[in-house]
CSV table of C-alpha atoms in Angstrom, one decimal:
chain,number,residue,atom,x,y,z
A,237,UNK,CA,51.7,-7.8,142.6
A,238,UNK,CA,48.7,-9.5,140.6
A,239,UNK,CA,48.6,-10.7,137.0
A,240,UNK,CA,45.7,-10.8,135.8
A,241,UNK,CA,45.8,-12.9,132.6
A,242,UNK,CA,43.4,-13.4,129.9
A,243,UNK,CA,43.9,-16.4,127.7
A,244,UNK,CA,42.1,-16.7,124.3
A,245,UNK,CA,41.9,-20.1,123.1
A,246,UNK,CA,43.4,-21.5,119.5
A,247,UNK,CA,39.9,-23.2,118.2
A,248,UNK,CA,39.9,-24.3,114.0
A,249,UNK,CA,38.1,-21.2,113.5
A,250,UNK,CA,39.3,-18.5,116.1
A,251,UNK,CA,40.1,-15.1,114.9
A,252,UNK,CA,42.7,-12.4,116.3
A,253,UNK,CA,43.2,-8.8,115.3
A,254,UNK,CA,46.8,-8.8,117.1
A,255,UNK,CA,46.8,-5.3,115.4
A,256,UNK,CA,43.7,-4.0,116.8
A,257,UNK,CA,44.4,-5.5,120.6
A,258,UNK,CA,47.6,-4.0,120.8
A,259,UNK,CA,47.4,-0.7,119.7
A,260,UNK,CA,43.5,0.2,120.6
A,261,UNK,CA,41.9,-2.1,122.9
A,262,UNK,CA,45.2,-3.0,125.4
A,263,UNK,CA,45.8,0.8,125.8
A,264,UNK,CA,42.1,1.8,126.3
A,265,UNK,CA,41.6,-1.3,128.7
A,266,UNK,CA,45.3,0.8,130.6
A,267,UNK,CA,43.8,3.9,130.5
A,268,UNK,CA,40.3,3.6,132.0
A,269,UNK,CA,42.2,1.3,134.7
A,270,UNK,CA,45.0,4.4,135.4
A,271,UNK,CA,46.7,4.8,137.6
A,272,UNK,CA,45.7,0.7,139.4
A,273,UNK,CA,47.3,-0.8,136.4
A,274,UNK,CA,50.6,-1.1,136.7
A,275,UNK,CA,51.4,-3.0,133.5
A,276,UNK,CA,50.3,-4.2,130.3
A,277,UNK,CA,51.7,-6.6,128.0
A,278,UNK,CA,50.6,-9.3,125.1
A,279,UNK,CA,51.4,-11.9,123.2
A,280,UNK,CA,50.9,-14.0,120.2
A,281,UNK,CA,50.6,-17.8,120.0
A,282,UNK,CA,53.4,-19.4,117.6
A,283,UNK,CA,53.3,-22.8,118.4
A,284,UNK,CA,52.3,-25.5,121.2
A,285,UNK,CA,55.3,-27.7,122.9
A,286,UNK,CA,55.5,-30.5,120.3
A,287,UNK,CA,57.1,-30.4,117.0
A,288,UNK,CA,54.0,-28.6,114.9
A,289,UNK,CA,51.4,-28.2,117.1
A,290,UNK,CA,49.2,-25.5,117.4
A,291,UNK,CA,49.4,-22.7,120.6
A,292,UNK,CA,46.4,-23.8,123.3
A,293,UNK,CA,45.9,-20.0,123.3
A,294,UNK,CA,45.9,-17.3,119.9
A,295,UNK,CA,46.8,-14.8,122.3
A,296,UNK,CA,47.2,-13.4,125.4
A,297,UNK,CA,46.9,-10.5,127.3
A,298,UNK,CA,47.9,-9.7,130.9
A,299,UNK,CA,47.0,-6.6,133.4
A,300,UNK,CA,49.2,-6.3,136.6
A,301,UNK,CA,48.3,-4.7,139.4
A,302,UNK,CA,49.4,-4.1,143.0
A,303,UNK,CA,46.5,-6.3,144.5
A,304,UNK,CA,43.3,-8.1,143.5
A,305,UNK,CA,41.5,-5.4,145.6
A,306,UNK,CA,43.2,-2.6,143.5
A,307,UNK,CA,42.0,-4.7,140.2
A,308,UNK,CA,38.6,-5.1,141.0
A,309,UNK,CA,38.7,-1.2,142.0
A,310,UNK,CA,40.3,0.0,138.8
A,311,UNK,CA,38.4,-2.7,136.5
A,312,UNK,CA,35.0,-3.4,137.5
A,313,UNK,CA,33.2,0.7,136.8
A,314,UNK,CA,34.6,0.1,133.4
A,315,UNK,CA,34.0,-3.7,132.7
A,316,UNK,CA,31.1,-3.2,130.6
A,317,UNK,CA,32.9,-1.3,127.9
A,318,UNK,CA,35.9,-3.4,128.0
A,319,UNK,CA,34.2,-6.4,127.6
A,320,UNK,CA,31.5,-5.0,124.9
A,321,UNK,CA,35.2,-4.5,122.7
A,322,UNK,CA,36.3,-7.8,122.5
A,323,UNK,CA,33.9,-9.0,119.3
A,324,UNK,CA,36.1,-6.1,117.6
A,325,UNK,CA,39.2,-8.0,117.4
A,326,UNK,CA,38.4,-12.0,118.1
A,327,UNK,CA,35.7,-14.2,117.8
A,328,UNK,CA,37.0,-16.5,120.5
A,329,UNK,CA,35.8,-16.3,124.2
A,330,UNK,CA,38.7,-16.0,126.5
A,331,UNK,CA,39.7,-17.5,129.9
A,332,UNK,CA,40.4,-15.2,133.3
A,333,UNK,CA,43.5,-16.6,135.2
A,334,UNK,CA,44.0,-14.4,138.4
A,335,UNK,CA,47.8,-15.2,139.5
A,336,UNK,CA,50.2,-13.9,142.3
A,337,UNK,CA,53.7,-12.8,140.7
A,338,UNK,CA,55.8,-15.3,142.5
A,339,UNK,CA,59.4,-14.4,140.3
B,47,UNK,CA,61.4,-12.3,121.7
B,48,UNK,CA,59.6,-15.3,122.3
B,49,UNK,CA,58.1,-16.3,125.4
B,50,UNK,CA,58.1,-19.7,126.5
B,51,UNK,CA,55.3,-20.1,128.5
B,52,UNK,CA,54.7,-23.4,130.9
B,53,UNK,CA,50.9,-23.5,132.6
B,54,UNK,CA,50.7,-26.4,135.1
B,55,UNK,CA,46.4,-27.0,135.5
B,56,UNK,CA,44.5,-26.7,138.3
B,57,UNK,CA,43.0,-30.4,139.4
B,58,UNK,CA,41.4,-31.5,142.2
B,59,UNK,CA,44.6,-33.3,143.8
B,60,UNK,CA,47.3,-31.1,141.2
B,61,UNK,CA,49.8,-30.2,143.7
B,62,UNK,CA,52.6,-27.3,143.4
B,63,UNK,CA,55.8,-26.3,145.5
B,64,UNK,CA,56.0,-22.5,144.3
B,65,UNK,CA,59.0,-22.2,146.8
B,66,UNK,CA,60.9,-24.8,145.3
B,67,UNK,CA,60.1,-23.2,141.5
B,68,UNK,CA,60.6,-20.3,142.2
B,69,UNK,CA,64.4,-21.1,144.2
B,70,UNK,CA,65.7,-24.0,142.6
B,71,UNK,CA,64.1,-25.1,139.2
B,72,UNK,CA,63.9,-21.8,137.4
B,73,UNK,CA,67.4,-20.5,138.6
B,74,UNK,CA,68.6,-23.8,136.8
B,75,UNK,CA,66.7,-23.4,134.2
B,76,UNK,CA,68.2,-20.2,134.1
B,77,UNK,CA,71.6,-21.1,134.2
B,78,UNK,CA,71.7,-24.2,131.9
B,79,UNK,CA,69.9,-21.9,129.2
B,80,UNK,CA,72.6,-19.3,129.9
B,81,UNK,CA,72.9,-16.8,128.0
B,82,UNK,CA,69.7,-17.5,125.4
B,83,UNK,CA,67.1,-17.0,128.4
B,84,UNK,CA,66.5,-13.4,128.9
B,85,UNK,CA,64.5,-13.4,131.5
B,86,UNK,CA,62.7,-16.0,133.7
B,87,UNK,CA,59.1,-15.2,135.6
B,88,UNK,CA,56.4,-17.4,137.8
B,89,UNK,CA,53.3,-17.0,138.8
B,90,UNK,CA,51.1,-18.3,141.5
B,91,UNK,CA,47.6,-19.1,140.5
B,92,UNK,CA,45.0,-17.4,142.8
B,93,UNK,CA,41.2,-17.3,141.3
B,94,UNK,CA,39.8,-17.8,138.0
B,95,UNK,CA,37.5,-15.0,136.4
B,96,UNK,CA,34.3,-16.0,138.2
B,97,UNK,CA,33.7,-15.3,142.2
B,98,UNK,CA,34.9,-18.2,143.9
B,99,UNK,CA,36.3,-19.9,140.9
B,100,UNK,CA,39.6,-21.8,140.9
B,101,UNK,CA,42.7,-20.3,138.3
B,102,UNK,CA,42.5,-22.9,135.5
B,103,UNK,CA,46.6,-23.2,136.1
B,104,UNK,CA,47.8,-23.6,139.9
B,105,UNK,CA,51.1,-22.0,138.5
B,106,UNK,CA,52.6,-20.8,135.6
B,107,UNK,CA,56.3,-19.9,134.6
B,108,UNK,CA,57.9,-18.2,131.7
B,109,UNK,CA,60.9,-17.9,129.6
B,110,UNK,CA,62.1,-15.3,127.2
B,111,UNK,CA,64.5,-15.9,124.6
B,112,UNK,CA,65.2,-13.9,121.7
B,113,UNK,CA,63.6,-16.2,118.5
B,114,UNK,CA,62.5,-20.2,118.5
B,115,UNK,CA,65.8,-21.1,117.3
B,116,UNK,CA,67.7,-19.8,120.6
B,117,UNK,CA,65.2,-21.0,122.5
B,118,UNK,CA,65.8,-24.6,121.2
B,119,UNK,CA,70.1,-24.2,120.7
B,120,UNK,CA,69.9,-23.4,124.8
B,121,UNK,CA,67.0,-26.2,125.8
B,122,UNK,CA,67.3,-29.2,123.8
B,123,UNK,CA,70.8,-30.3,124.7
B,124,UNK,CA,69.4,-30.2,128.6
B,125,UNK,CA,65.9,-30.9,128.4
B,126,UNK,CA,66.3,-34.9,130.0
B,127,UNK,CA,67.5,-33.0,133.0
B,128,UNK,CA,65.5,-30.3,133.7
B,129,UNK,CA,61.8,-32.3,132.7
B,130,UNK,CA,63.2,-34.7,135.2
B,131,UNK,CA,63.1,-32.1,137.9
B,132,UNK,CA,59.4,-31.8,137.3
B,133,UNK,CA,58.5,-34.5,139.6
B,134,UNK,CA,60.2,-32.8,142.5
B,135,UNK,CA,57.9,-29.9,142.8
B,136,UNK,CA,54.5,-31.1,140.9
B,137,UNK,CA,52.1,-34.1,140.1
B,138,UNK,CA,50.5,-32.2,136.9
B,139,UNK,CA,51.5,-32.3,133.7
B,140,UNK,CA,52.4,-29.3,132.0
B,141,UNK,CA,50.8,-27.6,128.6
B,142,UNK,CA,53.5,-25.5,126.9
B,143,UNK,CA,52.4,-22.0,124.5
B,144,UNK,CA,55.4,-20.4,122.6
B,145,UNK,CA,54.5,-16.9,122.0
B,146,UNK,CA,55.9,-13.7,120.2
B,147,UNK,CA,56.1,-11.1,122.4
B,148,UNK,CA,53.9,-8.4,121.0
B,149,UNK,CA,53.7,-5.7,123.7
Protein backbone atom coordinates (compact mmCIF):
# COMPACT_ATOMS: atom_id res chain seq x y z
CA UNK A 1 0.00 0.00 0.00
CA UNK A 2 0.95 3.74 -0.83
CA UNK A 3 0.31 6.92 1.21
CA UNK A 4 0.28 9.56 -0.54
CA UNK A 5 0.66 12.51 1.84
CA UNK A 6 0.11 16.08 1.37
CA UNK A 7 1.65 18.38 3.89
CA UNK A 8 0.48 22.10 4.16
CA UNK A 9 3.01 24.19 5.79
CA UNK A 10 2.27 26.41 9.19
CA UNK A 11 3.66 29.93 7.66
CA UNK A 12 2.63 33.46 9.94
CA UNK A 13 -0.05 33.95 7.65
CA UNK A 14 -1.37 30.46 6.38
CA UNK A 15 -5.04 29.82 6.23
CA UNK A 16 -7.07 26.39 6.63
CA UNK A 17 -10.79 25.79 6.16
CA UNK A 18 -10.38 22.35 8.25
CA UNK A 19 -14.23 22.46 7.73
CA UNK A 20 -14.25 22.84 4.06
CA UNK A 21 -11.32 20.03 3.43
CA UNK A 22 -12.97 17.52 5.35
CA UNK A 23 -16.31 17.52 4.47
CA UNK A 24 -16.15 18.79 0.62
CA UNK A 25 -12.85 18.74 -0.91
CA UNK A 26 -11.33 15.21 0.91
CA UNK A 27 -14.57 13.30 -0.18
CA UNK A 28 -14.62 14.77 -3.80
CA UNK A 29 -10.74 14.23 -4.14
CA UNK A 30 -12.19 10.10 -2.82
CA UNK A 31 -14.70 9.97 -5.12
CA UNK A 32 -13.34 11.02 -8.55
CA UNK A 33 -10.28 8.60 -7.40
CA UNK A 34 -13.07 5.42 -6.66
CA UNK A 35 -12.58 2.72 -6.48
CA UNK A 36 -8.10 3.19 -6.49
CA UNK A 37 -8.37 4.98 -3.31
CA UNK A 38 -8.45 2.95 -0.65
CA UNK A 39 -8.39 5.45 2.20
CA UNK A 40 -8.69 8.91 3.24
CA UNK A 41 -7.93 10.56 6.33
CA UNK A 42 -6.70 14.29 7.78
CA UNK A 43 -5.47 16.05 10.30
CA UNK A 44 -4.99 19.20 12.06
CA UNK A 45 -1.74 20.78 13.33
CA UNK A 46 -1.88 21.39 17.29
CA UNK A 47 1.50 21.94 18.13
CA UNK A 48 5.31 21.27 17.14
CA UNK A 49 7.64 18.98 19.52
CA UNK A 50 8.81 21.66 22.01
CA UNK A 51 6.88 23.18 24.71
CA UNK A 52 4.84 26.03 22.51
CA UNK A 53 5.86 25.67 19.28
CA UNK A 54 3.91 25.90 16.34
CA UNK A 55 3.03 22.49 13.96
CA UNK A 56 5.69 22.56 10.69
CA UNK A 57 2.37 21.67 8.85
CA UNK A 58 -1.51 23.38 9.45
CA UNK A 59 -2.70 20.34 8.11
CA UNK A 60 -2.51 17.27 6.46
CA UNK A 61 -4.14 15.05 4.26
CA UNK A 62 -3.30 11.50 3.09
CA UNK A 63 -4.71 9.26 0.07
CA UNK A 64 -3.74 5.51 0.25
CA UNK A 65 -3.72 3.39 -2.37
CA UNK A 66 -2.66 -0.16 -3.40
CA UNK A 67 0.35 1.05 -5.61
CA UNK A 68 1.86 4.20 -7.03
CA UNK A 69 0.76 2.86 -10.51
CA UNK A 70 -2.88 2.58 -9.14
CA UNK A 71 -2.48 6.44 -7.79
CA UNK A 72 -1.20 7.89 -10.76
CA UNK A 73 -4.22 5.88 -12.61
CA UNK A 74 -6.98 6.94 -10.32
CA UNK A 75 -5.41 10.70 -9.71
CA UNK A 76 -3.86 12.17 -12.70
CA UNK A 77 -7.51 12.43 -15.32
CA UNK A 78 -8.80 14.38 -12.44
CA UNK A 79 -5.76 16.43 -11.14
CA UNK A 80 -6.68 19.52 -12.72
CA UNK A 81 -9.92 19.94 -10.73
CA UNK A 82 -8.46 18.72 -7.62
CA UNK A 83 -5.76 21.00 -7.62
CA UNK A 84 -7.88 24.10 -9.10
CA UNK A 85 -9.90 23.48 -5.32
CA UNK A 86 -7.24 24.07 -3.02
CA UNK A 87 -7.41 28.23 -3.05
CA UNK A 88 -11.05 27.30 -1.61
CA UNK A 89 -9.91 26.20 1.68
CA UNK A 90 -5.97 27.40 2.19
CA UNK A 91 -3.80 29.91 1.00
CA UNK A 92 -0.75 27.86 1.68
CA UNK A 93 0.98 25.67 -1.00
CA UNK A 94 1.42 22.22 0.15
CA UNK A 95 4.23 19.47 -0.05
CA UNK A 96 3.66 15.84 -1.94
CA UNK A 97 5.35 13.05 0.15
CA UNK A 98 4.85 9.65 -1.73
CA UNK A 99 5.53 6.83 1.12
CA UNK A 100 5.37 2.99 1.26
CA UNK A 101 3.22 1.85 4.43
CA UNK A 102 5.97 0.00 6.17
CA UNK A 103 3.65 -0.71 9.80
CA UNK B 1 -7.20 11.46 19.12
CA UNK B 2 -4.13 13.02 18.60
CA UNK B 3 -1.54 11.85 16.31
CA UNK B 4 1.95 12.14 17.09
CA UNK B 5 3.64 12.39 14.06
CA UNK B 6 7.68 11.90 13.73
CA UNK B 7 9.10 12.80 9.93
CA UNK B 8 12.86 12.01 9.69
CA UNK B 9 14.15 14.41 6.26
CA UNK B 10 15.50 13.26 3.34
CA UNK B 11 19.39 14.49 3.06
CA UNK B 12 21.97 13.67 0.89
CA UNK B 13 23.83 11.15 3.41
CA UNK B 14 20.35 10.85 5.92
CA UNK B 15 20.34 7.24 6.51
CA UNK B 16 17.26 4.95 7.80
CA UNK B 17 16.96 1.20 9.02
CA UNK B 18 13.05 0.80 8.29
CA UNK B 19 13.51 -2.92 9.32
CA UNK B 20 14.85 -2.07 12.62
CA UNK B 21 11.78 0.72 13.09
CA UNK B 22 9.50 -0.98 12.07
CA UNK B 23 10.55 -4.48 14.51
CA UNK B 24 12.19 -3.12 17.33
CA UNK B 25 11.75 0.76 18.12
CA UNK B 26 8.12 1.17 17.51
CA UNK B 27 7.00 -2.17 19.24
CA UNK B 28 8.83 -0.45 22.29
CA UNK B 29 7.59 2.52 21.86
CA UNK B 30 4.56 0.70 21.92
CA UNK B 31 4.85 -1.12 24.92
CA UNK B 32 6.53 1.50 27.22
CA UNK B 33 3.48 3.84 26.15
CA UNK B 34 1.15 1.05 26.98
CA UNK B 35 -2.01 1.47 27.16
CA UNK B 36 -2.09 5.47 26.12
CA UNK B 37 -0.77 4.63 22.39
CA UNK B 38 -3.62 3.48 20.35
CA UNK B 39 -2.08 2.65 17.58
CA UNK B 40 1.48 2.86 16.02
CA UNK B 41 2.19 3.29 11.96
CA UNK B 42 5.45 3.79 9.65
CA UNK B 43 6.02 4.74 6.54
CA UNK B 44 8.78 4.42 4.01
CA UNK B 45 9.45 7.49 1.95
CA UNK B 46 9.38 6.74 -1.84
CA UNK B 47 9.21 9.98 -4.17
CA UNK B 48 8.25 13.42 -3.66
CA UNK B 49 5.32 15.12 -5.79
CA UNK B 50 7.55 15.91 -8.78
CA UNK B 51 8.84 13.07 -11.39
CA UNK B 52 12.07 12.02 -10.16
CA UNK B 53 11.97 13.94 -7.00
CA UNK B 54 13.14 12.70 -3.61
CA UNK B 55 10.17 12.32 -0.53
CA UNK B 56 11.14 15.37 1.68
CA UNK B 57 11.11 12.66 4.73
CA UNK B 58 13.09 9.19 4.09
CA UNK B 59 10.56 7.87 6.78
CA UNK B 60 7.93 8.74 8.87
CA UNK B 61 6.21 7.11 11.98
CA UNK B 62 3.07 7.86 13.94
CA UNK B 63 1.43 7.58 17.25
CA UNK B 64 -2.12 7.88 18.35
CA UNK B 65 -3.18 8.62 21.72
CA UNK B 66 -6.35 9.75 22.78
CA UNK B 67 -5.63 13.78 23.87
CA UNK B 68 -2.04 15.66 24.51
CA UNK B 69 -2.21 14.98 28.04
CA UNK B 70 -2.06 10.99 27.61
CA UNK B 71 0.20 11.38 25.16
CA UNK B 72 2.62 13.16 27.55
CA UNK B 73 1.46 10.90 31.04
CA UNK B 74 2.68 7.68 28.78
CA UNK B 75 6.05 9.44 26.99
CA UNK B 76 7.70 11.76 29.32
CA UNK B 77 8.59 9.36 32.14
CA UNK B 78 10.54 7.19 29.18
CA UNK B 79 11.53 9.64 26.71
CA UNK B 80 15.72 9.40 27.80
CA UNK B 81 15.26 5.90 26.69
CA UNK B 82 13.55 5.70 23.72
CA UNK B 83 15.33 9.15 21.97
CA UNK B 84 18.40 7.26 22.83
CA UNK B 85 17.39 4.51 20.51
CA UNK B 86 17.34 7.00 17.72
CA UNK B 87 20.91 6.65 16.94
CA UNK B 88 20.57 2.92 16.31
CA UNK B 89 18.49 3.13 13.29
CA UNK B 90 19.15 6.91 11.85
CA UNK B 91 21.67 9.86 11.44
CA UNK B 92 18.77 12.59 10.94
CA UNK B 93 17.21 14.45 13.27
CA UNK B 94 13.65 14.28 13.58
CA UNK B 95 10.82 17.17 13.20
CA UNK B 96 7.85 16.27 15.42
CA UNK B 97 3.79 17.63 14.29
CA UNK B 98 1.08 16.76 17.00
CA UNK B 99 -2.13 16.67 15.23
CA UNK B 100 -5.89 16.21 15.97
CA UNK B 101 -7.18 13.64 14.11
CA UNK B 102 -9.86 15.15 11.97
CA UNK B 103 -10.92 12.40 9.57
Amino acid sequence: MVKISILYPQTPDSTFDMEYYVNKHMPMVRQKCAPECRRIAAESGVAGGTPGSLPPYIAVGHLTFDSVEAFQKAFIPHAPEILADIPNYTNTQPIIQISEVAL
